[in-house]
Amino acid sequence: MEASFGLRRTFVLLIVVASVCPLLAQTPAAFDLVITNGHIMDGTGSPWYSGDIGIRDGRIAAIGNLATASRKRTIDAGGKVVAPGFIDMLGQSELTILVDPRLPSKIC
C-alpha cells in the first residue's frame, strides 16, 4: 500500500513539474523601445548610472543590461542624460491646480 502511495505522489509531482516548466521557459515580450548608452538620472538624488531602459506600452518596463533583449526600436543615447521626465516648477500657472490636481500641464 505504501508503494502505491509513493508512486501516486511521484506521478502527481511529475504532472506539476510538466505543467510549470513551459511557463518558466516563456520569453518576455519584446520592448517597443530600448534606450542604450545613456547616463540614467532617476530623480532620487543619486548620481547618474549607466544602463539601458526598456519601454513597453509607453511605460518603463525594465532598467539594466538589456543588450540581448528583443525590441522594435533602439535609441543610442551616446553618453547623453536620460531622465524619466521633468516637472515645470517655474511656470506662472498656479491656478491650473484648481482645474486638475494631477497637473498634467506641468509635466514635460
PDB file of N, CA and C in Angstrom:
ATOM      1  N   MET A   1       0.809  -1.175   0.000  1.00  0.00           N
ATOM      2  CA  MET A   1       0.000   0.000   0.000  1.00  0.00           C
ATOM      3  C   MET A   1       0.867   1.259   0.000  1.00  0.00           C
ATOM      4  N   GLU A   2       1.962   1.259   0.787  1.00  0.00           N
ATOM      5  CA  GLU A   2       2.841   2.420   0.806  1.00  0.00           C
ATOM      6  C   GLU A   2       3.535   2.621  -0.527  1.00  0.00           C
ATOM      7  N   ALA A   3       3.816   1.566  -1.250  1.00  0.00           N
ATOM      8  CA  ALA A   3       4.448   1.683  -2.558  1.00  0.00           C
ATOM      9  C   ALA A   3       3.523   2.389  -3.538  1.00  0.00           C
ATOM     10  N   SER A   4       2.225   2.091  -3.477  1.00  0.00           N
ATOM     11  CA  SER A   4       1.297   2.754  -4.389  1.00  0.00           C
ATOM     12  C   SER A   4       1.137   4.235  -4.021  1.00  0.00           C
ATOM     13  N   PHE A   5       1.202   4.577  -2.719  1.00  0.00           N
ATOM     14  CA  PHE A   5       1.113   5.978  -2.306  1.00  0.00           C
ATOM     15  C   PHE A   5       2.339   6.746  -2.810  1.00  0.00           C
ATOM     16  N   GLY A   6       3.528   6.161  -2.696  1.00  0.00           N
ATOM     17  CA  GLY A   6       4.748   6.804  -3.184  1.00  0.00           C
ATOM     18  C   GLY A   6       4.726   6.960  -4.691  1.00  0.00           C
ATOM     19  N   LEU A   7       4.217   5.981  -5.384  1.00  0.00           N
ATOM     20  CA  LEU A   7       4.109   6.040  -6.837  1.00  0.00           C
ATOM     21  C   LEU A   7       3.113   7.123  -7.257  1.00  0.00           C
ATOM     22  N   ARG A   8       2.006   7.200  -6.537  1.00  0.00           N
ATOM     23  CA  ARG A   8       0.984   8.211  -6.834  1.00  0.00           C
ATOM     24  C   ARG A   8       1.551   9.616  -6.584  1.00  0.00           C
ATOM     25  N   ARG A   9       2.282   9.796  -5.488  1.00  0.00           N
ATOM     26  CA  ARG A   9       2.873  11.094  -5.171  1.00  0.00           C
ATOM     27  C   ARG A   9       3.915  11.488  -6.226  1.00  0.00           C
ATOM     28  N   THR A  10       4.712  10.545  -6.694  1.00  0.00           N
ATOM     29  CA  THR A  10       5.692  10.813  -7.742  1.00  0.00           C
ATOM     30  C   THR A  10       5.002  11.204  -9.037  1.00  0.00           C
ATOM     31  N   PHE A  11       3.913  10.523  -9.358  1.00  0.00           N
ATOM     32  CA  PHE A  11       3.158  10.831 -10.565  1.00  0.00           C
ATOM     33  C   PHE A  11       2.582  12.247 -10.506  1.00  0.00           C
ATOM     34  N   VAL A  12       2.023  12.631  -9.364  1.00  0.00           N
ATOM     35  CA  VAL A  12       1.472  13.979  -9.196  1.00  0.00           C
ATOM     36  C   VAL A  12       2.576  15.013  -9.314  1.00  0.00           C
ATOM     37  N   LEU A  13       3.727  14.751  -8.735  1.00  0.00           N
ATOM     38  CA  LEU A  13       4.858  15.673  -8.819  1.00  0.00           C
ATOM     39  C   LEU A  13       5.313  15.848 -10.262  1.00  0.00           C
ATOM     40  N   LEU A  14       5.357  14.770 -11.021  1.00  0.00           N
ATOM     41  CA  LEU A  14       5.731  14.857 -12.437  1.00  0.00           C
ATOM     42  C   LEU A  14       4.725  15.688 -13.233  1.00  0.00           C
ATOM     43  N   ILE A  15       3.455  15.557 -12.933  1.00  0.00           N
ATOM     44  CA  ILE A  15       2.434  16.346 -13.626  1.00  0.00           C
ATOM     45  C   ILE A  15       2.613  17.830 -13.308  1.00  0.00           C
ATOM     46  N   VAL A  16       2.870  18.153 -12.047  1.00  0.00           N
ATOM     47  CA  VAL A  16       3.063  19.552 -11.654  1.00  0.00           C
ATOM     48  C   VAL A  16       4.288  20.132 -12.352  1.00  0.00           C
ATOM     49  N   VAL A  17       5.396  19.418 -12.348  1.00  0.00           N
ATOM     50  CA  VAL A  17       6.618  19.900 -12.990  1.00  0.00           C
ATOM     51  C   VAL A  17       6.403  20.068 -14.493  1.00  0.00           C
ATOM     52  N   ALA A  18       5.726  19.127 -15.123  1.00  0.00           N
ATOM     53  CA  ALA A  18       5.481  19.206 -16.564  1.00  0.00           C
ATOM     54  C   ALA A  18       4.581  20.384 -16.921  1.00  0.00           C
ATOM     55  N   SER A  19       3.682  20.762 -16.027  1.00  0.00           N
ATOM     56  CA  SER A  19       2.793  21.884 -16.339  1.00  0.00           C
ATOM     57  C   SER A  19       3.432  23.228 -16.021  1.00  0.00           C
ATOM     58  N   VAL A  20       4.395  23.277 -15.105  1.00  0.00           N
ATOM     59  CA  VAL A  20       5.033  24.537 -14.737  1.00  0.00           C
ATOM     60  C   VAL A  20       6.208  24.870 -15.651  1.00  0.00           C
ATOM     61  N   CYS A  21       6.934  23.907 -16.136  1.00  0.00           N
ATOM     62  CA  CYS A  21       8.122  24.151 -16.960  1.00  0.00           C
ATOM     63  C   CYS A  21       7.855  25.001 -18.194  1.00  0.00           C
ATOM     64  N   PRO A  22       6.802  24.764 -18.958  1.00  0.00           N
ATOM     65  CA  PRO A  22       6.562  25.644 -20.108  1.00  0.00           C
ATOM     66  C   PRO A  22       6.321  27.098 -19.705  1.00  0.00           C
ATOM     67  N   LEU A  23       5.725  27.329 -18.550  1.00  0.00           N
ATOM     68  CA  LEU A  23       5.510  28.698 -18.089  1.00  0.00           C
ATOM     69  C   LEU A  23       6.824  29.392 -17.759  1.00  0.00           C
ATOM     70  N   LEU A  24       7.762  28.657 -17.202  1.00  0.00           N
ATOM     71  CA  LEU A  24       9.055  29.234 -16.855  1.00  0.00           C
ATOM     72  C   LEU A  24       9.912  29.492 -18.079  1.00  0.00           C
ATOM     73  N   ALA A  25       9.705  28.740 -19.137  1.00  0.00           N
ATOM     74  CA  ALA A  25      10.523  28.858 -20.336  1.00  0.00           C
ATOM     75  C   ALA A  25      10.055  29.964 -21.281  1.00  0.00           C
ATOM     76  N   GLN A  26       8.902  30.574 -21.018  1.00  0.00           N
ATOM     77  CA  GLN A  26       8.406  31.607 -21.911  1.00  0.00           C
ATOM     78  C   GLN A  26       9.331  32.816 -21.881  1.00  0.00           C
ATOM     79  N   THR A  27       9.570  33.390 -23.042  1.00  0.00           N
ATOM     80  CA  THR A  27      10.410  34.577 -23.118  1.00  0.00           C
ATOM     81  C   THR A  27       9.549  35.806 -22.894  1.00  0.00           C
ATOM     82  N   PRO A  28      10.110  36.833 -22.248  1.00  0.00           N
ATOM     83  CA  PRO A  28       9.329  38.036 -22.026  1.00  0.00           C
ATOM     84  C   PRO A  28       9.032  38.738 -23.348  1.00  0.00           C
ATOM     85  N   ALA A  29       7.979  39.506 -23.350  1.00  0.00           N
ATOM     86  CA  ALA A  29       7.581  40.219 -24.563  1.00  0.00           C
ATOM     87  C   ALA A  29       8.656  41.213 -24.968  1.00  0.00           C
ATOM     88  N   ALA A  30       8.753  41.455 -26.251  1.00  0.00           N
ATOM     89  CA  ALA A  30       9.734  42.402 -26.771  1.00  0.00           C
ATOM     90  C   ALA A  30       9.388  43.811 -26.297  1.00  0.00           C
ATOM     91  N   PHE A  31      10.419  44.630 -26.181  1.00  0.00           N
ATOM     92  CA  PHE A  31      10.212  46.028 -25.836  1.00  0.00           C
ATOM     93  C   PHE A  31       9.844  46.793 -27.099  1.00  0.00           C
ATOM     94  N   ASP A  32       9.059  47.828 -26.931  1.00  0.00           N
ATOM     95  CA  ASP A  32       8.769  48.718 -28.047  1.00  0.00           C
ATOM     96  C   ASP A  32      10.006  49.555 -28.358  1.00  0.00           C
ATOM     97  N   LEU A  33      10.725  49.922 -27.312  1.00  0.00           N
ATOM     98  CA  LEU A  33      11.885  50.797 -27.451  1.00  0.00           C
ATOM     99  C   LEU A  33      12.888  50.471 -26.357  1.00  0.00           C
ATOM    100  N   VAL A  34      14.169  50.470 -26.712  1.00  0.00           N
ATOM    101  CA  VAL A  34      15.239  50.355 -25.721  1.00  0.00           C
ATOM    102  C   VAL A  34      16.180  51.530 -25.939  1.00  0.00           C
ATOM    103  N   ILE A  35      16.407  52.300 -24.878  1.00  0.00           N
ATOM    104  CA  ILE A  35      17.342  53.419 -24.920  1.00  0.00           C
ATOM    105  C   ILE A  35      18.645  52.921 -24.301  1.00  0.00           C
ATOM    106  N   THR A  36      19.730  52.992 -25.080  1.00  0.00           N
ATOM    107  CA  THR A  36      21.006  52.445 -24.634  1.00  0.00           C
ATOM    108  C   THR A  36      22.052  53.547 -24.471  1.00  0.00           C
ATOM    109  N   ASN A  37      23.123  53.233 -23.739  1.00  0.00           N
ATOM    110  CA  ASN A  37      24.322  54.062 -23.587  1.00  0.00           C
ATOM    111  C   ASN A  37      24.067  55.437 -22.979  1.00  0.00           C
ATOM    112  N   GLY A  38      23.014  55.599 -22.232  1.00  0.00           N
ATOM    113  CA  GLY A  38      22.728  56.900 -21.627  1.00  0.00           C
ATOM    114  C   GLY A  38      23.184  56.965 -20.179  1.00  0.00           C
ATOM    115  N   HIS A  39      23.275  58.190 -19.669  1.00  0.00           N
ATOM    116  CA  HIS A  39      23.516  58.423 -18.246  1.00  0.00           C
ATOM    117  C   HIS A  39      22.139  58.555 -17.595  1.00  0.00           C
ATOM    118  N   ILE A  40      21.729  57.534 -16.845  1.00  0.00           N
ATOM    119  CA  ILE A  40      20.389  57.500 -16.275  1.00  0.00           C
ATOM    120  C   ILE A  40      20.366  58.310 -14.979  1.00  0.00           C
ATOM    121  N   MET A  41      19.453  59.269 -14.927  1.00  0.00           N
ATOM    122  CA  MET A  41      19.207  60.045 -13.715  1.00  0.00           C
ATOM    123  C   MET A  41      17.777  59.756 -13.308  1.00  0.00           C
ATOM    124  N   ASP A  42      17.605  59.077 -12.179  1.00  0.00           N
ATOM    125  CA  ASP A  42      16.277  58.578 -11.826  1.00  0.00           C
ATOM    126  C   ASP A  42      15.467  59.498 -10.922  1.00  0.00           C
ATOM    127  N   GLY A  43      16.008  60.661 -10.588  1.00  0.00           N
ATOM    128  CA  GLY A  43      15.255  61.621  -9.785  1.00  0.00           C
ATOM    129  C   GLY A  43      15.321  61.382  -8.295  1.00  0.00           C
ATOM    130  N   THR A  44      16.126  60.426  -7.843  1.00  0.00           N
ATOM    131  CA  THR A  44      16.227  60.156  -6.404  1.00  0.00           C
ATOM    132  C   THR A  44      17.301  60.990  -5.731  1.00  0.00           C
ATOM    133  N   GLY A  45      18.090  61.717  -6.526  1.00  0.00           N
ATOM    134  CA  GLY A  45      19.204  62.476  -5.968  1.00  0.00           C
ATOM    135  C   GLY A  45      20.509  61.702  -6.027  1.00  0.00           C
ATOM    136  N   SER A  46      20.448  60.447  -6.439  1.00  0.00           N
ATOM    137  CA  SER A  46      21.660  59.635  -6.584  1.00  0.00           C
ATOM    138  C   SER A  46      22.416  60.091  -7.828  1.00  0.00           C
ATOM    139  N   PRO A  47      23.721  59.817  -7.873  1.00  0.00           N
ATOM    140  CA  PRO A  47      24.470  60.139  -9.096  1.00  0.00           C
ATOM    141  C   PRO A  47      23.941  59.315 -10.273  1.00  0.00           C
ATOM    142  N   TRP A  48      24.220  59.782 -11.486  1.00  0.00           N
ATOM    143  CA  TRP A  48      23.777  59.048 -12.668  1.00  0.00           C
ATOM    144  C   TRP A  48      24.466  57.689 -12.726  1.00  0.00           C
ATOM    145  N   TYR A  49      23.888  56.777 -13.459  1.00  0.00           N
ATOM    146  CA  TYR A  49      24.484  55.462 -13.666  1.00  0.00           C
ATOM    147  C   TYR A  49      24.209  55.020 -15.094  1.00  0.00           C
ATOM    148  N   SER A  50      25.034  54.114 -15.587  1.00  0.00           N
ATOM    149  CA  SER A  50      24.883  53.600 -16.953  1.00  0.00           C
ATOM    150  C   SER A  50      23.906  52.439 -16.968  1.00  0.00           C
ATOM    151  N   GLY A  51      23.183  52.318 -18.037  1.00  0.00           N
ATOM    152  CA  GLY A  51      22.252  51.207 -18.187  1.00  0.00           C
ATOM    153  C   GLY A  51      21.368  51.415 -19.398  1.00  0.00           C
ATOM    154  N   ASP A  52      20.521  50.446 -19.635  1.00  0.00           N
ATOM    155  CA  ASP A  52      19.556  50.507 -20.722  1.00  0.00           C
ATOM    156  C   ASP A  52      18.170  50.649 -20.113  1.00  0.00           C
ATOM    157  N   ILE A  53      17.284  51.294 -20.847  1.00  0.00           N
ATOM    158  CA  ILE A  53      15.906  51.466 -20.397  1.00  0.00           C
ATOM    159  C   ILE A  53      14.999  50.826 -21.431  1.00  0.00           C
ATOM    160  N   GLY A  54      14.205  49.852 -21.000  1.00  0.00           N
ATOM    161  CA  GLY A  54      13.260  49.186 -21.883  1.00  0.00           C
ATOM    162  C   GLY A  54      11.869  49.749 -21.686  1.00  0.00           C
ATOM    163  N   ILE A  55      11.238  50.151 -22.781  1.00  0.00           N
ATOM    164  CA  ILE A  55       9.905  50.742 -22.710  1.00  0.00           C
ATOM    165  C   ILE A  55       8.930  49.854 -23.467  1.00  0.00           C
ATOM    166  N   ARG A  56       7.815  49.565 -22.801  1.00  0.00           N
ATOM    167  CA  ARG A  56       6.752  48.749 -23.397  1.00  0.00           C
ATOM    168  C   ARG A  56       5.416  49.418 -23.095  1.00  0.00           C
ATOM    169  N   ASP A  57       4.614  49.620 -24.108  1.00  0.00           N
ATOM    170  CA  ASP A  57       3.289  50.247 -23.965  1.00  0.00           C
ATOM    171  C   ASP A  57       3.366  51.625 -23.306  1.00  0.00           C
ATOM    172  N   GLY A  58       4.402  52.391 -23.654  1.00  0.00           N
ATOM    173  CA  GLY A  58       4.520  53.757 -23.153  1.00  0.00           C
ATOM    174  C   GLY A  58       4.991  53.884 -21.727  1.00  0.00           C
ATOM    175  N   ARG A  59       5.437  52.796 -21.119  1.00  0.00           N
ATOM    176  CA  ARG A  59       5.902  52.815 -19.723  1.00  0.00           C
ATOM    177  C   ARG A  59       7.273  52.155 -19.615  1.00  0.00           C
ATOM    178  N   ILE A  60       8.052  52.607 -18.657  1.00  0.00           N
ATOM    179  CA  ILE A  60       9.344  51.968 -18.400  1.00  0.00           C
ATOM    180  C   ILE A  60       9.070  50.583 -17.839  1.00  0.00           C
ATOM    181  N   ALA A  61       9.541  49.552 -18.536  1.00  0.00           N
ATOM    182  CA  ALA A  61       9.297  48.172 -18.133  1.00  0.00           C
ATOM    183  C   ALA A  61      10.524  47.535 -17.496  1.00  0.00           C
ATOM    184  N   ALA A  62      11.729  48.043 -17.811  1.00  0.00           N
ATOM    185  CA  ALA A  62      12.952  47.465 -17.251  1.00  0.00           C
ATOM    186  C   ALA A  62      14.086  48.465 -17.357  1.00  0.00           C
ATOM    187  N   ILE A  63      14.979  48.401 -16.376  1.00  0.00           N
ATOM    188  CA  ILE A  63      16.209  49.193 -16.398  1.00  0.00           C
ATOM    189  C   ILE A  63      17.334  48.241 -16.046  1.00  0.00           C
ATOM    190  N   GLY A  64      18.411  48.268 -16.815  1.00  0.00           N
ATOM    191  CA  GLY A  64      19.540  47.387 -16.555  1.00  0.00           C
ATOM    192  C   GLY A  64      20.268  47.063 -17.843  1.00  0.00           C
ATOM    193  N   ASN A  65      20.892  45.902 -17.875  1.00  0.00           N
ATOM    194  CA  ASN A  65      21.584  45.459 -19.076  1.00  0.00           C
ATOM    195  C   ASN A  65      20.582  44.736 -19.968  1.00  0.00           C
ATOM    196  N   LEU A  66      20.142  45.413 -21.021  1.00  0.00           N
ATOM    197  CA  LEU A  66      19.141  44.846 -21.931  1.00  0.00           C
ATOM    198  C   LEU A  66      19.739  44.563 -23.306  1.00  0.00           C
ATOM    199  N   ALA A  67      21.038  44.286 -23.335  1.00  0.00           N
ATOM    200  CA  ALA A  67      21.749  44.089 -24.604  1.00  0.00           C
ATOM    201  C   ALA A  67      21.159  42.958 -25.438  1.00  0.00           C
ATOM    202  N   THR A  68      20.662  41.914 -24.806  1.00  0.00           N
ATOM    203  CA  THR A  68      20.146  40.768 -25.558  1.00  0.00           C
ATOM    204  C   THR A  68      18.627  40.776 -25.676  1.00  0.00           C
ATOM    205  N   ALA A  69      17.980  41.787 -25.139  1.00  0.00           N
ATOM    206  CA  ALA A  69      16.514  41.835 -25.173  1.00  0.00           C
ATOM    207  C   ALA A  69      16.016  42.169 -26.573  1.00  0.00           C
ATOM    208  N   SER A  70      14.919  41.539 -26.956  1.00  0.00           N
ATOM    209  CA  SER A  70      14.340  41.853 -28.260  1.00  0.00           C
ATOM    210  C   SER A  70      13.576  43.165 -28.166  1.00  0.00           C
ATOM    211  N   ARG A  71      13.568  43.896 -29.272  1.00  0.00           N
ATOM    212  CA  ARG A  71      12.950  45.211 -29.294  1.00  0.00           C
ATOM    213  C   ARG A  71      12.539  45.572 -30.701  1.00  0.00           C
ATOM    214  N   LYS A  72      11.646  46.528 -30.808  1.00  0.00           N
ATOM    215  CA  LYS A  72      11.222  47.020 -32.110  1.00  0.00           C
ATOM    216  C   LYS A  72      12.120  48.160 -32.575  1.00  0.00           C
ATOM    217  N   ARG A  73      12.620  48.937 -31.631  1.00  0.00           N
ATOM    218  CA  ARG A  73      13.414  50.117 -31.976  1.00  0.00           C
ATOM    219  C   ARG A  73      14.451  50.363 -30.893  1.00  0.00           C
ATOM    220  N   THR A  74      15.602  50.915 -31.296  1.00  0.00           N
ATOM    221  CA  THR A  74      16.668  51.255 -30.358  1.00  0.00           C
ATOM    222  C   THR A  74      17.065  52.705 -30.559  1.00  0.00           C
ATOM    223  N   ILE A  75      17.254  53.413 -29.458  1.00  0.00           N
ATOM    224  CA  ILE A  75      17.817  54.755 -29.499  1.00  0.00           C
ATOM    225  C   ILE A  75      19.132  54.709 -28.739  1.00  0.00           C
ATOM    226  N   ASP A  76      20.221  55.107 -29.404  1.00  0.00           N
ATOM    227  CA  ASP A  76      21.526  55.170 -28.764  1.00  0.00           C
ATOM    228  C   ASP A  76      21.684  56.573 -28.179  1.00  0.00           C
ATOM    229  N   ALA A  77      21.615  56.673 -26.854  1.00  0.00           N
ATOM    230  CA  ALA A  77      21.709  57.970 -26.188  1.00  0.00           C
ATOM    231  C   ALA A  77      23.141  58.469 -26.133  1.00  0.00           C
ATOM    232  N   GLY A  78      24.111  57.636 -26.459  1.00  0.00           N
ATOM    233  CA  GLY A  78      25.513  58.017 -26.605  1.00  0.00           C
ATOM    234  C   GLY A  78      26.072  58.961 -25.564  1.00  0.00           C
ATOM    235  N   GLY A  79      25.946  58.639 -24.278  1.00  0.00           N
ATOM    236  CA  GLY A  79      26.508  59.456 -23.215  1.00  0.00           C
ATOM    237  C   GLY A  79      25.645  60.642 -22.810  1.00  0.00           C
ATOM    238  N   LYS A  80      24.478  60.768 -23.385  1.00  0.00           N
ATOM    239  CA  LYS A  80      23.568  61.848 -23.014  1.00  0.00           C
ATOM    240  C   LYS A  80      22.797  61.461 -21.748  1.00  0.00           C
ATOM    241  N   VAL A  81      22.196  62.435 -21.095  1.00  0.00           N
ATOM    242  CA  VAL A  81      21.408  62.179 -19.892  1.00  0.00           C
ATOM    243  C   VAL A  81      20.030  61.664 -20.294  1.00  0.00           C
ATOM    244  N   VAL A  82      19.594  60.607 -19.628  1.00  0.00           N
ATOM    245  CA  VAL A  82      18.264  60.055 -19.833  1.00  0.00           C
ATOM    246  C   VAL A  82      17.540  60.154 -18.495  1.00  0.00           C
ATOM    247  N   ALA A  83      16.403  60.845 -18.488  1.00  0.00           N
ATOM    248  CA  ALA A  83      15.639  61.047 -17.260  1.00  0.00           C
ATOM    249  C   ALA A  83      14.166  60.753 -17.533  1.00  0.00           C
ATOM    250  N   PRO A  84      13.415  60.348 -16.516  1.00  0.00           N
ATOM    251  CA  PRO A  84      12.021  59.965 -16.736  1.00  0.00           C
ATOM    252  C   PRO A  84      11.103  61.124 -17.090  1.00  0.00           C
ATOM    253  N   GLY A  85      11.494  62.340 -16.884  1.00  0.00           N
ATOM    254  CA  GLY A  85      10.649  63.490 -17.202  1.00  0.00           C
ATOM    255  C   GLY A  85      11.048  64.677 -16.350  1.00  0.00           C
ATOM    256  N   PHE A  86      10.534  65.791 -16.691  1.00  0.00           N
ATOM    257  CA  PHE A  86      10.833  66.998 -15.943  1.00  0.00           C
ATOM    258  C   PHE A  86       9.528  67.651 -15.522  1.00  0.00           C
ATOM    259  N   ILE A  87       9.529  68.280 -14.371  1.00  0.00           N
ATOM    260  CA  ILE A  87       8.351  68.975 -13.875  1.00  0.00           C
ATOM    261  C   ILE A  87       8.646  70.471 -13.914  1.00  0.00           C
ATOM    262  N   ASP A  88       7.750  71.223 -14.541  1.00  0.00           N
ATOM    263  CA  ASP A  88       7.896  72.662 -14.693  1.00  0.00           C
ATOM    264  C   ASP A  88       7.560  73.345 -13.372  1.00  0.00           C
ATOM    265  N   MET A  89       8.592  73.714 -12.623  1.00  0.00           N
ATOM    266  CA  MET A  89       8.389  74.376 -11.339  1.00  0.00           C
ATOM    267  C   MET A  89       8.426  75.892 -11.464  1.00  0.00           C
ATOM    268  N   LEU A  90       8.751  76.412 -12.645  1.00  0.00           N
ATOM    269  CA  LEU A  90       8.909  77.850 -12.806  1.00  0.00           C
ATOM    270  C   LEU A  90       7.742  78.509 -13.531  1.00  0.00           C
ATOM    271  N   GLY A  91       6.827  77.712 -14.048  1.00  0.00           N
ATOM    272  CA  GLY A  91       5.699  78.285 -14.782  1.00  0.00           C
ATOM    273  C   GLY A  91       4.819  79.133 -13.871  1.00  0.00           C
ATOM    274  N   GLN A  92       4.179  80.113 -14.446  1.00  0.00           N
ATOM    275  CA  GLN A  92       3.333  81.026 -13.678  1.00  0.00           C
ATOM    276  C   GLN A  92       1.859  80.673 -13.860  1.00  0.00           C
ATOM    277  N   SER A  93       1.516  79.435 -13.646  1.00  0.00           N
ATOM    278  CA  SER A  93       0.141  78.990 -13.850  1.00  0.00           C
ATOM    279  C   SER A  93      -0.371  78.264 -12.611  1.00  0.00           C
ATOM    280  N   GLU A  94      -0.359  78.957 -11.496  1.00  0.00           N
ATOM    281  CA  GLU A  94      -0.745  78.352 -10.219  1.00  0.00           C
ATOM    282  C   GLU A  94      -2.211  77.933 -10.173  1.00  0.00           C
ATOM    283  N   LEU A  95      -3.064  78.574 -10.968  1.00  0.00           N
ATOM    284  CA  LEU A  95      -4.491  78.272 -10.912  1.00  0.00           C
ATOM    285  C   LEU A  95      -4.844  76.935 -11.561  1.00  0.00           C
ATOM    286  N   THR A  96      -3.944  76.361 -12.358  1.00  0.00           N
ATOM    287  CA  THR A  96      -4.266  75.083 -13.008  1.00  0.00           C
ATOM    288  C   THR A  96      -4.453  73.955 -12.001  1.00  0.00           C
ATOM    289  N   ILE A  97      -3.878  74.072 -10.814  1.00  0.00           N
ATOM    290  CA  ILE A  97      -4.070  73.027  -9.799  1.00  0.00           C
ATOM    291  C   ILE A  97      -5.535  72.943  -9.376  1.00  0.00           C
ATOM    292  N   LEU A  98      -6.267  74.048  -9.508  1.00  0.00           N
ATOM    293  CA  LEU A  98      -7.687  74.037  -9.163  1.00  0.00           C
ATOM    294  C   LEU A  98      -8.516  73.338 -10.234  1.00  0.00           C
ATOM    295  N   VAL A  99      -8.019  73.337 -11.463  1.00  0.00           N
ATOM    296  CA  VAL A  99      -8.728  72.698 -12.572  1.00  0.00           C
ATOM    297  C   VAL A  99      -8.462  71.195 -12.586  1.00  0.00           C
ATOM    298  N   ASP A 100      -7.195  70.824 -12.455  1.00  0.00           N
ATOM    299  CA  ASP A 100      -6.812  69.410 -12.472  1.00  0.00           C
ATOM    300  C   ASP A 100      -5.667  69.199 -11.489  1.00  0.00           C
ATOM    301  N   PRO A 101      -5.935  68.650 -10.305  1.00  0.00           N
ATOM    302  CA  PRO A 101      -4.899  68.489  -9.272  1.00  0.00           C
ATOM    303  C   PRO A 101      -3.734  67.576  -9.667  1.00  0.00           C
ATOM    304  N   ARG A 102      -3.900  66.796 -10.737  1.00  0.00           N
ATOM    305  CA  ARG A 102      -2.791  65.944 -11.185  1.00  0.00           C
ATOM    306  C   ARG A 102      -1.725  66.754 -11.906  1.00  0.00           C
ATOM    307  N   LEU A 103      -2.050  67.960 -12.331  1.00  0.00           N
ATOM    308  CA  LEU A 103      -1.144  68.895 -13.002  1.00  0.00           C
ATOM    309  C   LEU A 103      -0.443  68.324 -14.244  1.00  0.00           C
ATOM    310  N   PRO A 104      -1.189  67.740 -15.185  1.00  0.00           N
ATOM    311  CA  PRO A 104      -0.519  67.220 -16.381  1.00  0.00           C
ATOM    312  C   PRO A 104       0.140  68.308 -17.204  1.00  0.00           C
ATOM    313  N   SER A 105      -0.319  69.552 -17.070  1.00  0.00           N
ATOM    314  CA  SER A 105       0.299  70.649 -17.834  1.00  0.00           C
ATOM    315  C   SER A 105       1.689  70.993 -17.328  1.00  0.00           C
ATOM    316  N   LYS A 106       2.058  70.519 -16.150  1.00  0.00           N
ATOM    317  CA  LYS A 106       3.369  70.821 -15.578  1.00  0.00           C
ATOM    318  C   LYS A 106       4.409  69.747 -15.910  1.00  0.00           C
ATOM    319  N   ILE A 107       3.983  68.646 -16.479  1.00  0.00           N
ATOM    320  CA  ILE A 107       4.903  67.566 -16.796  1.00  0.00           C
ATOM    321  C   ILE A 107       5.297  67.663 -18.249  1.00  0.00           C
ATOM    322  N   CYS A 108       6.589  67.801 -18.491  1.00  0.00           N
ATOM    323  CA  CYS A 108       7.102  67.925 -19.860  1.00  0.00           C
ATOM    324  C   CYS A 108       7.486  66.571 -20.411  1.00  0.00           C
TER     325      CYS A 108
END
